Amino acid sequence: MALLRVLVCLIGAVACALLALAFALTTLVVALWDTHRTLALLGGTLVFIGLAVLFGALGARTLRDQPRILQGSLQELREDQRRAGGGS
């Protein structure tokens, strides 16, 4: 239950941070609308693309570092089969 609470808090924190970033970029676009609107829009787009790539890479690395599902159980099963004399 504590893990679920931590995950909900972390997801909420990330969502709030991304919303704050979106509002900040919107403010920048509005402030620069008369002079550099395209630059402001492209900058905001690049920031969100960069964040998406960063979060995707971190998520992929985290999943790659996890042990395989049921790896311990499969190892125990092999050991039991070996002890019973029927394993390969």
PDB file of C-alpha atoms in Angstrom:
ATOM      1  CA  MET A   1       0.000   0.000   0.000  1.00  0.00           C
ATOM      2  CA  ALA A   2       2.879   2.365   0.765  1.00  0.00           C
ATOM      3  CA  LEU A   3       4.389   1.693  -2.673  1.00  0.00           C
ATOM      4  CA  LEU A   4       1.099   2.601  -4.324  1.00  0.00           C
ATOM      5  CA  ARG A   5       0.944   5.841  -2.328  1.00  0.00           C
ATOM      6  CA  VAL A   6       4.514   6.723  -3.376  1.00  0.00           C
ATOM      7  CA  LEU A   7       3.747   5.983  -7.025  1.00  0.00           C
ATOM      8  CA  VAL A   8       0.613   8.138  -6.962  1.00  0.00           C
ATOM      9  CA  CYS A   9       2.551  10.998  -5.362  1.00  0.00           C
ATOM     10  CA  LEU A  10       5.361  10.699  -7.912  1.00  0.00           C
ATOM     11  CA  ILE A  11       2.961  10.616 -10.848  1.00  0.00           C
ATOM     12  CA  GLY A  12       1.153  13.639  -9.405  1.00  0.00           C
ATOM     13  CA  ALA A  13       4.438  15.502  -8.960  1.00  0.00           C
ATOM     14  CA  VAL A  14       5.529  14.773 -12.540  1.00  0.00           C
ATOM     15  CA  ALA A  15       2.115  15.791 -13.887  1.00  0.00           C
ATOM     16  CA  CYS A  16       2.173  19.060 -11.936  1.00  0.00           C
ATOM     17  CA  ALA A  17       5.725  19.804 -13.049  1.00  0.00           C
ATOM     18  CA  LEU A  18       4.806  19.207 -16.691  1.00  0.00           C
ATOM     19  CA  LEU A  19       1.713  21.382 -16.375  1.00  0.00           C
ATOM     20  CA  ALA A  20       3.798  24.138 -14.787  1.00  0.00           C
ATOM     21  CA  LEU A  21       6.250  23.852 -17.676  1.00  0.00           C
ATOM     22  CA  ALA A  22       3.395  24.027 -20.175  1.00  0.00           C
ATOM     23  CA  PHE A  23       2.000  27.172 -18.538  1.00  0.00           C
ATOM     24  CA  ALA A  24       5.466  28.729 -18.431  1.00  0.00           C
ATOM     25  CA  LEU A  25       5.976  28.024 -22.124  1.00  0.00           C
ATOM     26  CA  THR A  26       2.516  29.395 -22.912  1.00  0.00           C
ATOM     27  CA  THR A  27       3.411  32.560 -21.024  1.00  0.00           C
ATOM     28  CA  LEU A  28       6.656  32.808 -23.018  1.00  0.00           C
ATOM     29  CA  VAL A  29       4.797  32.374 -26.306  1.00  0.00           C
ATOM     30  CA  VAL A  30       2.257  35.061 -25.368  1.00  0.00           C
ATOM     31  CA  ALA A  31       5.029  37.427 -24.255  1.00  0.00           C
ATOM     32  CA  LEU A  32       6.976  36.934 -27.495  1.00  0.00           C
ATOM     33  CA  TRP A  33       3.958  36.743 -29.815  1.00  0.00           C
ATOM     34  CA  ASP A  34       4.645  40.025 -31.620  1.00  0.00           C
ATOM     35  CA  THR A  35       8.372  39.487 -32.105  1.00  0.00           C
ATOM     36  CA  HIS A  36       9.516  35.856 -31.986  1.00  0.00           C
ATOM     37  CA  ARG A  37       6.405  33.692 -31.903  1.00  0.00           C
ATOM     38  CA  THR A  38       7.823  30.907 -34.091  1.00  0.00           C
ATOM     39  CA  LEU A  39      10.995  30.681 -32.027  1.00  0.00           C
ATOM     40  CA  ALA A  40       8.996  30.486 -28.798  1.00  0.00           C
ATOM     41  CA  LEU A  41       6.698  27.772 -30.194  1.00  0.00           C
ATOM     42  CA  LEU A  42       9.600  25.727 -31.553  1.00  0.00           C
ATOM     43  CA  GLY A  43      11.486  26.094 -28.280  1.00  0.00           C
ATOM     44  CA  GLY A  44       8.524  24.809 -26.293  1.00  0.00           C
ATOM     45  CA  THR A  45       8.046  21.930 -28.698  1.00  0.00           C
ATOM     46  CA  LEU A  46      11.708  20.956 -28.442  1.00  0.00           C
ATOM     47  CA  VAL A  47      11.574  21.067 -24.653  1.00  0.00           C
ATOM     48  CA  PHE A  48       8.638  18.638 -24.552  1.00  0.00           C
ATOM     49  CA  ILE A  49      10.222  16.361 -27.166  1.00  0.00           C
ATOM     50  CA  GLY A  50      13.416  16.336 -25.117  1.00  0.00           C
ATOM     51  CA  LEU A  51      11.496  15.478 -21.953  1.00  0.00           C
ATOM     52  CA  ALA A  52       9.638  12.682 -23.746  1.00  0.00           C
ATOM     53  CA  VAL A  53      12.921  11.188 -24.973  1.00  0.00           C
ATOM     54  CA  LEU A  54      14.489  11.525 -21.516  1.00  0.00           C
ATOM     55  CA  PHE A  55      11.556   9.883 -19.707  1.00  0.00           C
ATOM     56  CA  GLY A  56      11.359   7.160 -22.358  1.00  0.00           C
ATOM     57  CA  ALA A  57      15.072   6.373 -22.033  1.00  0.00           C
ATOM     58  CA  LEU A  58      14.883   6.323 -18.231  1.00  0.00           C
ATOM     59  CA  GLY A  59      11.834   4.050 -18.336  1.00  0.00           C
ATOM     60  CA  ALA A  60      13.465   1.683 -20.825  1.00  0.00           C
ATOM     61  CA  ARG A  61      16.643   1.509 -18.722  1.00  0.00           C
ATOM     62  CA  THR A  62      14.610   0.801 -15.591  1.00  0.00           C
ATOM     63  CA  LEU A  63      12.719  -2.015 -17.311  1.00  0.00           C
ATOM     64  CA  ARG A  64      15.926  -3.447 -18.757  1.00  0.00           C
ATOM     65  CA  ASP A  65      17.573  -3.535 -15.322  1.00  0.00           C
ATOM     66  CA  GLN A  66      14.683  -5.455 -13.736  1.00  0.00           C
ATOM     67  CA  PRO A  67      15.045  -9.204 -13.270  1.00  0.00           C
ATOM     68  CA  ARG A  68      13.010 -11.334 -15.634  1.00  0.00           C
ATOM     69  CA  ILE A  69       9.491 -12.204 -14.525  1.00  0.00           C
ATOM     70  CA  LEU A  70       9.410 -15.361 -12.387  1.00  0.00           C
ATOM     71  CA  GLN A  71      13.165 -15.841 -12.863  1.00  0.00           C
ATOM     72  CA  GLY A  72      13.573 -17.086  -9.280  1.00  0.00           C
ATOM     73  CA  SER A  73      10.654 -19.499  -9.612  1.00  0.00           C
ATOM     74  CA  LEU A  74      11.974 -20.901 -12.876  1.00  0.00           C
ATOM     75  CA  GLN A  75      15.405 -21.407 -11.319  1.00  0.00           C
ATOM     76  CA  GLU A  76      13.845 -23.246  -8.363  1.00  0.00           C
ATOM     77  CA  LEU A  77      11.837 -25.423 -10.754  1.00  0.00           C
ATOM     78  CA  ARG A  78      14.995 -26.368 -12.665  1.00  0.00           C
ATOM     79  CA  GLU A  79      16.737 -27.167  -9.392  1.00  0.00           C
ATOM     80  CA  ASP A  80      13.826 -29.331  -8.247  1.00  0.00           C
ATOM     81  CA  GLN A  81      13.806 -31.190 -11.586  1.00  0.00           C
ATOM     82  CA  ARG A  82      17.530 -31.749 -11.336  1.00  0.00           C
ATOM     83  CA  ARG A  83      17.206 -33.121  -7.796  1.00  0.00           C
ATOM     84  CA  ALA A  84      14.355 -35.407  -8.886  1.00  0.00           C
ATOM     85  CA  GLY A  85      16.532 -36.770 -11.682  1.00  0.00           C
ATOM     86  CA  GLY A  86      14.266 -35.701 -14.496  1.00  0.00           C
ATOM     87  CA  GLY A  87      15.879 -32.398 -15.378  1.00  0.00           C
ATOM     88  CA  SER A  88      18.026 -31.529 -18.316  1.00  0.00           C
TER      89      SER A  88
END
